Coordinates of C-alpha atoms in Angstrom, one line a residue:
M1 CA 2.6 -32.4 -7.0
T2 CA 3.2 -28.5 -7.0
K3 CA 3.3 -26.6 -3.9
Q4 CA 0.9 -23.9 -3.2
A5 CA 2.2 -20.6 -1.5
V6 CA -0.8 -18.8 -0.1
I7 CA -0.3 -15.0 -0.4
I8 CA -2.0 -12.4 1.9
G9 CA -2.5 -9.3 0.4
A10 CA -2.2 -8.2 -3.1
G11 CA 0.0 -4.8 -2.8
P12 CA 3.5 -4.2 -3.5
A13 CA 4.9 -6.8 -1.7
G14 CA 2.1 -9.4 -2.4
L15 CA 2.0 -9.0 -6.2
T16 CA 6.0 -9.2 -6.3
A17 CA 6.0 -12.2 -4.3
A18 CA 3.6 -13.8 -6.7
Y19 CA 5.6 -12.8 -9.6
E20 CA 8.9 -13.9 -8.4
L21 CA 7.4 -17.3 -7.4
L22 CA 6.2 -18.0 -11.1
R23 CA 9.4 -16.8 -12.3
T24 CA 11.9 -18.7 -10.6
T25 CA 10.2 -21.5 -8.9
S26 CA 7.4 -24.0 -9.6
I27 CA 5.3 -22.9 -6.8
H28 CA 1.7 -22.0 -7.8
P29 CA 0.9 -18.3 -5.8
L30 CA -2.6 -17.9 -4.6
L31 CA -3.4 -14.5 -3.6
L32 CA -6.1 -13.4 -0.8
E33 CA -6.8 -9.6 -1.4
A34 CA -9.8 -8.0 1.0
D35 CA -10.1 -5.1 -1.2
T36 CA -11.8 -4.8 -4.7
Q37 CA -8.5 -3.2 -5.9
V38 CA -5.0 -4.3 -6.3
G39 CA -1.9 -2.1 -5.0
G40 CA -2.6 -1.7 -1.2
L41 CA -1.7 1.6 -0.1
S42 CA 0.1 2.4 -3.8
R43 CA -3.4 2.0 -5.2
T44 CA -4.6 4.7 -7.4
V45 CA -8.3 5.7 -7.2
N46 CA -10.2 6.9 -10.2
F47 CA -13.2 9.4 -9.3
S48 CA -15.1 10.6 -12.3
G49 CA -11.9 10.5 -14.6
N50 CA -9.7 12.4 -11.9
R51 CA -7.2 10.0 -10.5
M52 CA -5.9 10.0 -6.8
D53 CA -2.5 8.7 -5.7
I54 CA -2.9 7.8 -1.9
G55 CA 0.0 9.6 -0.3
G56 CA 2.2 10.3 -3.5
H57 CA 4.6 7.2 -4.4
R58 CA 7.6 8.0 -6.2
F59 CA 9.6 5.1 -8.2
F60 CA 13.0 5.6 -7.2
T61 CA 15.2 3.0 -5.8
K62 CA 19.4 2.5 -4.9
N63 CA 18.1 -1.3 -5.2
T64 CA 19.1 -3.0 -8.5
R65 CA 16.8 -5.7 -8.1
V66 CA 13.6 -3.5 -7.5
Q67 CA 14.9 -1.3 -10.5
A68 CA 15.1 -4.6 -12.7
L69 CA 11.6 -5.3 -11.9
W70 CA 10.2 -1.8 -12.6
D71 CA 12.0 -1.7 -16.1
Q72 CA 10.9 -5.1 -16.9
L73 CA 7.1 -4.5 -16.6
M74 CA 6.7 -0.9 -17.7
P75 CA 8.9 1.0 -20.4
H76 CA 10.1 4.8 -19.9
A77 CA 8.3 7.1 -21.8
S78 CA 10.5 8.9 -24.4
A79 CA 9.1 12.6 -24.2
P80 CA 9.4 15.1 -21.4
A81 CA 6.4 14.5 -18.6
L82 CA 5.4 18.3 -18.6
D83 CA 5.7 18.6 -22.5
D84 CA 2.1 20.1 -23.7
R85 CA 2.3 17.5 -26.3
L86 CA 1.7 14.7 -23.4
L87 CA -1.7 16.0 -23.1
H88 CA -2.8 14.8 -27.1
R89 CA -3.2 11.4 -27.4
S90 CA -1.4 11.2 -30.4
C91 CA 1.7 12.0 -28.8
T92 CA 4.4 8.9 -29.0
L93 CA 4.8 8.2 -25.6
V94 CA 6.7 4.8 -25.9
P95 CA 10.0 3.7 -27.0
Q96 CA 10.4 3.2 -30.7
G97 CA 9.5 -0.2 -31.7
A98 CA 7.2 -1.3 -28.6
D99 CA 3.7 -2.0 -28.7
P100 CA 1.5 0.9 -29.4
E101 CA -1.5 -0.7 -27.0
Q102 CA 0.9 -0.3 -24.1
A103 CA 1.2 3.7 -24.9
D104 CA -0.8 4.4 -21.3
R105 CA 1.6 1.9 -19.5
V106 CA 4.7 4.0 -19.4
F107 CA 6.8 5.7 -16.7
L108 CA 6.9 9.6 -17.1
D109 CA 10.2 11.2 -16.2
R110 CA 9.3 13.5 -13.1
Q111 CA 11.0 16.5 -11.4
R112 CA 10.8 16.4 -7.8
V113 CA 9.5 19.6 -6.2
S114 CA 8.2 19.6 -2.6
R115 CA 8.0 22.4 -0.2
I116 CA 7.0 23.6 3.5
L117 CA 4.4 26.3 3.6
Y118 CA 5.0 27.5 7.0
R119 CA 3.8 31.3 8.0
H120 CA 2.2 31.4 4.8
R121 CA 5.4 31.2 3.2
F122 CA 7.3 28.6 0.9
F123 CA 10.5 26.9 2.4
D124 CA 12.7 24.2 0.3
Y125 CA 12.3 20.9 1.4
P126 CA 14.4 19.3 3.1
V127 CA 15.2 23.1 4.3
S128 CA 17.9 24.4 2.1
L129 CA 20.7 27.3 3.8
N130 CA 19.5 29.7 0.9
R131 CA 18.4 33.1 0.3
T132 CA 14.7 32.4 0.7
T133 CA 15.0 30.4 4.1
I134 CA 17.2 33.4 5.3
R135 CA 14.5 35.9 4.1
N136 CA 11.4 34.2 5.4
L137 CA 13.2 33.3 8.9
G138 CA 15.3 36.2 9.5
L139 CA 18.9 36.5 10.6
G140 CA 18.1 36.4 14.1
T141 CA 16.3 33.0 13.7
M142 CA 19.3 31.8 11.4
A143 CA 21.7 32.7 13.9
E144 CA 19.7 30.8 16.7
I145 CA 19.4 27.8 14.3
G146 CA 23.4 27.7 13.6
C147 CA 24.3 28.0 17.2
S148 CA 21.7 25.2 18.1
Y149 CA 23.1 22.9 15.9
L150 CA 26.6 23.5 16.8
A151 CA 25.5 23.1 20.3
S152 CA 23.8 19.7 18.9
C153 CA 27.1 18.6 17.2
L154 CA 28.9 19.1 20.7
H155 CA 26.5 17.3 23.1
K156 CA 24.8 14.5 21.5
R157 CA 21.6 13.3 23.5
P158 CA 21.6 9.4 23.9
E159 CA 18.8 8.4 21.1
H160 CA 16.0 7.0 23.1
T161 CA 13.0 9.0 21.6
L162 CA 12.2 10.4 18.3
E163 CA 13.0 14.2 19.6
D164 CA 16.3 12.8 20.6
F165 CA 17.2 11.6 17.3
M166 CA 15.9 14.5 15.6
V167 CA 17.6 17.5 17.8
N168 CA 21.1 15.3 17.2
R169 CA 21.0 16.2 13.4
F170 CA 19.2 19.2 13.3
G171 CA 19.8 21.1 16.6
E172 CA 16.9 22.0 19.1
K173 CA 15.9 25.2 17.3
L174 CA 15.4 24.0 13.8
Y175 CA 13.7 21.1 15.4
Q176 CA 11.3 22.8 17.1
T177 CA 10.4 25.3 14.3
F178 CA 10.0 22.3 11.1
F179 CA 9.6 19.1 12.8
A180 CA 8.0 18.9 16.2
G181 CA 4.7 20.3 15.0
Y182 CA 4.4 18.6 11.9
T183 CA 5.3 15.2 13.4
E184 CA 2.6 15.6 16.1
K185 CA 0.3 16.1 13.7
V186 CA 1.1 12.7 11.7
W187 CA 1.5 10.6 14.9
G188 CA -0.9 12.5 17.3
R189 CA 1.7 12.5 20.0
S190 CA 4.7 14.5 21.0
P191 CA 8.2 13.3 19.5
K192 CA 9.1 12.9 23.0
N193 CA 6.8 9.6 23.2
L194 CA 7.9 8.2 20.1
S195 CA 10.6 5.6 19.6
A196 CA 13.7 6.6 17.7
D197 CA 13.6 3.8 15.5
W198 CA 10.7 5.9 13.2
G199 CA 14.1 8.3 12.4
S200 CA 16.2 5.4 11.9
Q201 CA 13.4 4.2 9.2
R202 CA 12.7 7.3 7.6
I203 CA 15.5 10.2 7.7
K204 CA 18.5 8.3 8.4
G205 CA 21.3 9.9 6.2
I206 CA 19.3 13.6 6.2
S207 CA 20.9 16.0 8.8
I208 CA 22.2 19.9 8.4
G209 CA 25.5 18.4 7.4
A210 CA 24.0 16.2 4.5
V211 CA 22.0 19.5 3.5
L212 CA 25.4 21.7 3.3
K213 CA 27.4 19.0 2.0
D214 CA 24.4 19.0 -1.2
L215 CA 24.9 22.7 -1.0
F216 CA 28.7 22.5 -1.6
Q217 CA 28.2 20.0 -4.2
R218 CA 25.8 21.8 -6.3
T219 CA 27.3 25.2 -6.1
F220 CA 30.7 23.9 -7.5
H221 CA 29.1 21.0 -9.6
I222 CA 30.5 17.9 -8.3
Q223 CA 28.8 14.8 -8.9
P224 CA 28.0 13.0 -5.7
K225 CA 29.1 9.7 -5.2
S226 CA 25.4 8.7 -3.9
V227 CA 22.2 10.9 -3.2
Q228 CA 20.0 10.6 -0.4
T229 CA 16.8 9.6 -1.4
S230 CA 15.0 13.1 0.3
L231 CA 17.4 15.1 -1.8
I232 CA 16.5 13.4 -5.1
E233 CA 15.5 15.8 -8.1
R234 CA 14.0 13.4 -10.7
F235 CA 12.2 10.1 -10.2
A236 CA 9.7 8.0 -12.2
Y237 CA 5.9 8.0 -12.2
P238 CA 3.4 6.0 -13.8
K239 CA 1.5 8.0 -16.4
L240 CA -1.5 7.1 -15.0
G241 CA -0.6 6.8 -11.1
P242 CA 1.2 4.2 -9.0
G243 CA -1.7 1.7 -9.3
Q244 CA -1.4 1.3 -13.3
F245 CA 2.1 -0.1 -12.3
Y246 CA 0.5 -2.8 -9.7
E247 CA -2.5 -3.4 -12.1
T248 CA 0.1 -4.2 -14.9
L249 CA 2.0 -6.7 -12.2
R250 CA -1.3 -8.3 -11.3
D251 CA -1.9 -8.9 -14.9
E252 CA 1.3 -10.0 -15.6
V253 CA 1.2 -12.6 -12.6
I254 CA -2.2 -14.0 -14.1
R255 CA -0.8 -14.4 -17.3
L256 CA 1.9 -16.5 -15.6
G257 CA -0.7 -18.9 -14.2
G258 CA -1.1 -17.0 -10.6
E259 CA -4.5 -16.8 -8.7
I260 CA -6.2 -13.7 -7.2
R261 CA -9.1 -13.7 -5.5
M262 CA -10.4 -10.0 -4.6
G263 CA -12.8 -9.4 -1.9
A264 CA -11.1 -12.1 0.4
T265 CA -10.6 -11.3 4.1
V266 CA -8.4 -13.6 5.9
T267 CA -10.1 -14.6 9.3
G268 CA -7.8 -17.7 10.0
F269 CA -5.4 -20.5 9.9
T270 CA -5.4 -24.1 10.1
S271 CA -2.4 -26.2 11.9
G272 CA -0.6 -28.7 10.2
P273 CA 2.4 -31.0 11.4
G274 CA 5.3 -29.5 13.4
K275 CA 3.8 -26.3 14.3
T276 CA 3.3 -25.4 10.3
L277 CA 0.3 -23.8 8.6
S278 CA -1.8 -25.9 6.4
A279 CA -4.6 -23.7 5.4
V280 CA -5.6 -20.4 5.3
Q281 CA -9.2 -19.1 6.0
Y282 CA -11.2 -16.3 4.5
R283 CA -14.2 -14.5 4.1
D284 CA -15.7 -13.5 0.8
Q285 CA -17.6 -10.6 0.3
Q286 CA -21.2 -12.3 0.5
G287 CA -19.6 -13.2 4.1
N288 CA -19.2 -17.1 2.9
L289 CA -16.3 -18.9 4.6
H290 CA -13.8 -20.8 2.7
Q291 CA -10.1 -22.5 3.3
V292 CA -7.7 -23.0 0.7
P293 CA -4.6 -25.6 1.6
G294 CA -1.0 -23.7 1.6
D295 CA 2.5 -25.2 1.9
I296 CA 3.7 -21.8 2.3
V297 CA 1.9 -18.8 3.7
L298 CA 3.3 -15.0 3.0
S299 CA 1.6 -12.6 4.8
T300 CA 1.1 -8.9 4.3
M301 CA -1.7 -8.3 6.6
P302 CA -1.0 -6.4 9.5
V303 CA 0.6 -8.1 12.6
K304 CA -2.0 -7.6 14.9
D305 CA -4.7 -9.3 12.5
L306 CA -2.0 -12.2 11.6
A307 CA -1.6 -13.0 15.3
A308 CA -5.4 -13.3 16.0
G309 CA -5.8 -15.8 13.5
L310 CA -3.2 -18.2 14.4
P311 CA -3.7 -21.3 16.8
Q312 CA -4.2 -19.7 20.6
D313 CA -1.4 -21.6 22.0
W314 CA 1.4 -20.9 19.1
L315 CA 2.3 -17.4 20.8
S316 CA 3.0 -16.5 24.3
P317 CA 0.3 -14.6 26.3
K318 CA 2.8 -11.8 26.0
A319 CA 3.1 -11.9 22.6
R320 CA -0.4 -11.9 22.1
E321 CA -0.8 -9.1 24.1
T322 CA 1.7 -7.1 22.0
A323 CA 0.1 -8.1 18.9
A324 CA -3.4 -6.9 20.1
T325 CA -2.2 -3.6 21.0
L326 CA 0.5 -2.8 18.2
P327 CA -0.7 1.0 17.6
Y328 CA -1.5 2.4 14.0
R329 CA -2.3 5.6 12.5
D330 CA -4.9 5.7 10.0
F331 CA -5.2 8.1 6.8
M332 CA -7.8 10.1 5.2
T333 CA -7.3 12.1 2.0
A334 CA -9.9 14.6 0.7
G335 CA -9.4 15.2 -3.5
L336 CA -11.1 18.3 -4.4
L337 CA -11.5 19.6 -7.7
V338 CA -10.7 23.1 -8.3
D339 CA -10.8 25.9 -10.9
R340 CA -7.6 27.4 -9.7
L341 CA -5.0 27.8 -6.5
E342 CA -4.2 31.2 -5.0
L343 CA -0.5 30.4 -4.8
K344 CA 1.5 32.0 -7.0
N345 CA 4.4 30.2 -8.9
E346 CA 7.4 32.2 -8.0
T347 CA 9.8 29.5 -8.7
D348 CA 11.9 28.7 -12.1
H349 CA 10.1 25.5 -12.6
P350 CA 7.9 25.7 -15.7
T351 CA 4.3 24.3 -15.4
L352 CA 1.2 24.0 -17.1
N353 CA -1.0 27.1 -16.5
H354 CA 1.8 28.6 -14.5
I355 CA 0.5 27.0 -10.8
V356 CA 2.8 26.1 -8.4
P357 CA 5.5 23.2 -9.1
D358 CA 5.1 21.2 -6.1
C359 CA 4.1 17.5 -6.5
W360 CA 3.1 18.0 -2.7
I361 CA 3.4 20.7 0.0
Y362 CA 3.8 20.0 3.4
V363 CA 1.7 22.3 5.7
Q364 CA 3.2 23.4 8.7
E365 CA 0.5 25.9 9.3
P366 CA -0.6 25.3 13.1
E367 CA -3.9 26.6 12.6
V368 CA -5.1 23.7 10.7
K369 CA -5.1 19.9 10.9
L370 CA -4.0 19.6 7.5
G371 CA -1.0 17.7 6.8
R372 CA 0.1 17.5 3.2
L373 CA -1.0 18.9 0.0
Q374 CA -0.9 17.0 -3.0
I375 CA -1.3 18.6 -6.5
F376 CA -1.9 15.5 -8.8
N377 CA -1.5 17.7 -12.1
N378 CA 2.3 18.0 -11.2
W379 CA 2.4 14.2 -10.6
S380 CA 1.0 13.6 -14.2
P381 CA -1.1 15.8 -16.0
Y382 CA -2.8 12.6 -17.1
L383 CA -4.3 12.0 -13.9
V384 CA -6.5 14.8 -14.3
R385 CA -9.8 14.7 -16.6
D386 CA -9.3 18.3 -17.8
P387 CA -5.8 19.7 -16.7
L388 CA -5.9 22.8 -18.8
H389 CA -9.0 24.2 -16.8
T390 CA -9.1 22.4 -13.4
L391 CA -6.5 21.4 -10.7
W392 CA -7.0 18.2 -8.8
I393 CA -5.6 18.2 -5.5
G394 CA -5.3 15.8 -2.4
L395 CA -5.6 17.0 1.0
E396 CA -4.1 14.5 3.7
Y397 CA -5.2 13.9 7.1
F398 CA -3.8 11.7 9.9
C399 CA -6.3 10.4 12.4
Q400 CA -7.5 7.5 14.2
E401 CA -10.3 5.0 13.2
G402 CA -13.2 6.3 15.2
D403 CA -12.0 9.3 16.0
A404 CA -14.0 13.2 15.2
L405 CA -12.1 13.3 11.6
W406 CA -12.7 9.6 10.7
S407 CA -16.2 9.9 11.8
M408 CA -17.4 12.6 9.4
T409 CA -19.5 12.2 6.7
D410 CA -17.9 12.2 3.5
E411 CA -19.9 15.8 2.7
D412 CA -19.0 17.4 6.1
F413 CA -14.8 16.3 5.7
L414 CA -14.9 17.5 2.4
A415 CA -16.7 21.0 3.6
F416 CA -14.1 20.7 6.2
A417 CA -11.1 20.4 4.3
A418 CA -11.9 23.2 2.1
K419 CA -12.4 25.5 4.5
E420 CA -9.0 24.7 5.9
L421 CA -7.7 25.5 2.4
E422 CA -9.5 28.9 3.0
T423 CA -7.9 29.8 6.1
I424 CA -4.1 29.1 5.0
Q425 CA -5.1 31.4 1.7
V426 CA -4.8 28.3 -0.8
I427 CA -8.1 28.5 -2.1
R428 CA -10.7 31.1 -2.3
P429 CA -14.4 30.4 -1.4
G430 CA -16.3 28.6 -4.0
A431 CA -13.0 27.2 -5.7
V432 CA -14.3 23.9 -5.5
Q433 CA -16.5 21.8 -7.9
E434 CA -16.6 18.5 -6.7
G435 CA -14.4 15.7 -4.1
H436 CA -14.1 12.5 -2.9
V437 CA -13.1 11.1 0.4
V438 CA -10.5 7.9 0.5
R439 CA -10.0 6.6 3.9
M440 CA -7.2 4.1 4.9
K441 CA -7.3 1.9 7.9
K442 CA -3.8 1.0 9.4
A443 CA -1.9 3.1 6.8
Y444 CA 1.0 3.8 9.2
P445 CA 2.7 1.2 11.5
A446 CA 3.3 3.1 14.5
Y447 CA 6.6 3.0 17.0
Y448 CA 5.1 3.7 20.3
G449 CA 3.4 1.9 22.9
S450 CA 3.7 -2.0 22.5
Y451 CA 5.9 -1.5 19.7
R452 CA 8.7 -1.8 22.6
D453 CA 8.1 -5.4 23.0
F454 CA 7.8 -6.2 19.1
P455 CA 11.2 -8.1 19.0
R456 CA 9.9 -11.0 21.2
L457 CA 6.5 -11.2 19.1
R458 CA 9.1 -11.3 15.9
Q459 CA 10.6 -14.0 17.5
E460 CA 7.8 -16.2 18.3
L461 CA 6.4 -15.6 14.8
D462 CA 9.4 -16.8 13.2
T463 CA 9.2 -20.2 14.8
I464 CA 6.3 -21.2 12.4
P465 CA 8.8 -22.4 9.5
N466 CA 6.2 -21.7 6.8
L467 CA 5.4 -18.4 7.4
Y468 CA 6.9 -15.4 6.0
C469 CA 6.1 -11.9 7.1
M470 CA 6.9 -9.0 4.5
G471 CA 5.7 -5.6 3.3
R472 CA 4.7 -2.4 5.7
N473 CA 2.1 -4.1 7.5
G474 CA 3.5 -7.4 7.4
Q475 CA 6.7 -6.4 9.3
H476 CA 5.2 -3.2 11.1
R477 CA 7.9 -1.3 9.6
Y478 CA 7.4 2.2 7.9
N479 CA 8.7 0.7 4.6
N480 CA 8.3 2.4 0.9
M481 CA 7.4 0.5 -2.0
D482 CA 10.8 -0.9 -2.8
H483 CA 11.7 -1.9 0.5
S484 CA 8.4 -3.7 0.4
M485 CA 9.2 -5.1 -2.7
L486 CA 12.6 -6.1 -1.7
S487 CA 11.3 -8.3 1.4
A488 CA 8.9 -10.0 -1.2
L489 CA 11.9 -11.1 -3.2
T490 CA 14.0 -11.6 0.0
A491 CA 10.9 -14.1 1.2
V492 CA 11.5 -15.9 -2.2
D493 CA 14.9 -16.3 -1.7
L494 CA 14.7 -18.0 1.2
I495 CA 11.8 -20.3 -0.1
R496 CA 13.8 -21.5 -3.0
Q497 CA 16.9 -22.0 -0.9
G498 CA 14.5 -24.0 1.7
E499 CA 15.6 -21.7 4.2
T500 CA 13.5 -21.2 7.6
N501 CA 15.5 -18.5 9.4
K502 CA 14.0 -15.5 8.6
T503 CA 16.9 -13.3 9.6
A504 CA 17.6 -11.9 5.9
L505 CA 14.1 -11.1 5.7
W506 CA 13.9 -8.6 8.7
Q507 CA 17.2 -7.1 7.9
V508 CA 15.6 -5.4 4.8
N509 CA 15.5 -1.7 5.5
T510 CA 17.8 -1.6 8.3
E511 CA 20.9 -0.8 6.7
Q512 CA 22.2 2.9 7.3
E513 CA 22.6 4.0 3.7
Y514 CA 19.0 5.0 3.0
Q515 CA 17.9 3.5 -0.3
E516 CA 14.1 3.7 -0.4
T517 CA 11.8 5.4 -2.7
E518 CA 10.0 8.2 -1.1
T519 CA 6.3 7.5 -1.2
Q520 CA 4.4 8.5 1.5
G521 CA 3.9 8.7 0.4
G522 CA 2.8 7.6 1.3
Q523 CA 1.8 7.2 2.2
N524 CA 4.8 7.9 2.4
H525 CA 6.6 10.8 4.1
E526 CA 10.1 12.4 3.6
K527 CA 9.9 13.4 7.3

């Protein structure tokens, strides 16, 4: 009989695992997705014809397997992404000979522009050593930054905290200027109270030294052997947002014989012989309980919820306590449709309607809670219902479920977000035409509190031979899309080999060379 793999979650990792199982094994994948839309954090939300990318997801990777998967499923457009012709449906976007019905399902070639808004002025991100930075900060501050960096080179701190990690790479002055406050916005606590592991996951390879090296190579036109992800200049992006890729992947999974059940919230598991999982229990949207058999379980659900659903005696009391108290950071986006921004394009980057060219702007202004601003017109003009006359922007906030921000009504939150943009002079009063709110629970696995005991919990989870944890929440690791997908490919490799040692699975995204796509967003942050 054909074996069945129950896959929990239809995000990047879950869909990739299903596709790879169908492509390389005879195992039948059954996906259980709690939401009504695939893609997880990489979904695209459609509000009245304006599409929201929840965090900003660049399709860029140095992993050849992930790149090959992207290329298999979605061709690259043959026209420049910001060409005015893209706004006309008659434009040929697909390569010659391709199916014209697939014209919408293409990758656009995008230019990466992201900057920091601080003191009501723009700074490059990552911070660059250029005339703009010197002019905005002043020679005195630049001298302090240089001396501080030299001091950090001579006297390295033991890296116990995220503050240690950042000071070692940027110096105390630059850290205090650009990193400390923003990081506290994201995590709700000082970098002094965050593990250095977060830095090793998200900003490894980026430092003042890397910025200076990049500046030297650009100045003398030297082609680098490799490019740090936060320094890339171009990336691929689906015409209708990242969710379009995962909808394409979903359709391929179904075409190959896989099954996806939406609105299916996993509540527990049934044990089999030898401490194996034999079935997965879930509740549908009507509240009815179901149970599906599984020879293998691949989980992308939060480790906190996974542990709570396992048989009581399978984890030690300490491991259960660690899982129950694992920290997360939640996320809210306010999508606002406005007639214009008050920000002027003073760059050399061409844009439609002469708007600022940024895909996203890091908001370092201390007087607002806003963390990052997306300009969806610049990700793809097709995300916007009327890109010639309106701007569709996303305001990103980091919060905790149940706190003051999270508990606001949608109407109050949209008004609050608009007021913050007015405060920092991004829009004028009355600029907002309509808006939409998206709340994402457990968007960011956090690296503090009981996370310090996570290795022991991981070891105990690995004693369940037919359980494979993958993806961002499945591994409680701040992965981006490509690493989440790579974790799924690795899990299928192990299953195909009959391997129950999960070491290789947990080694994804632990290498020193940074090879992930910047998503935040996404929500991937470059910081």
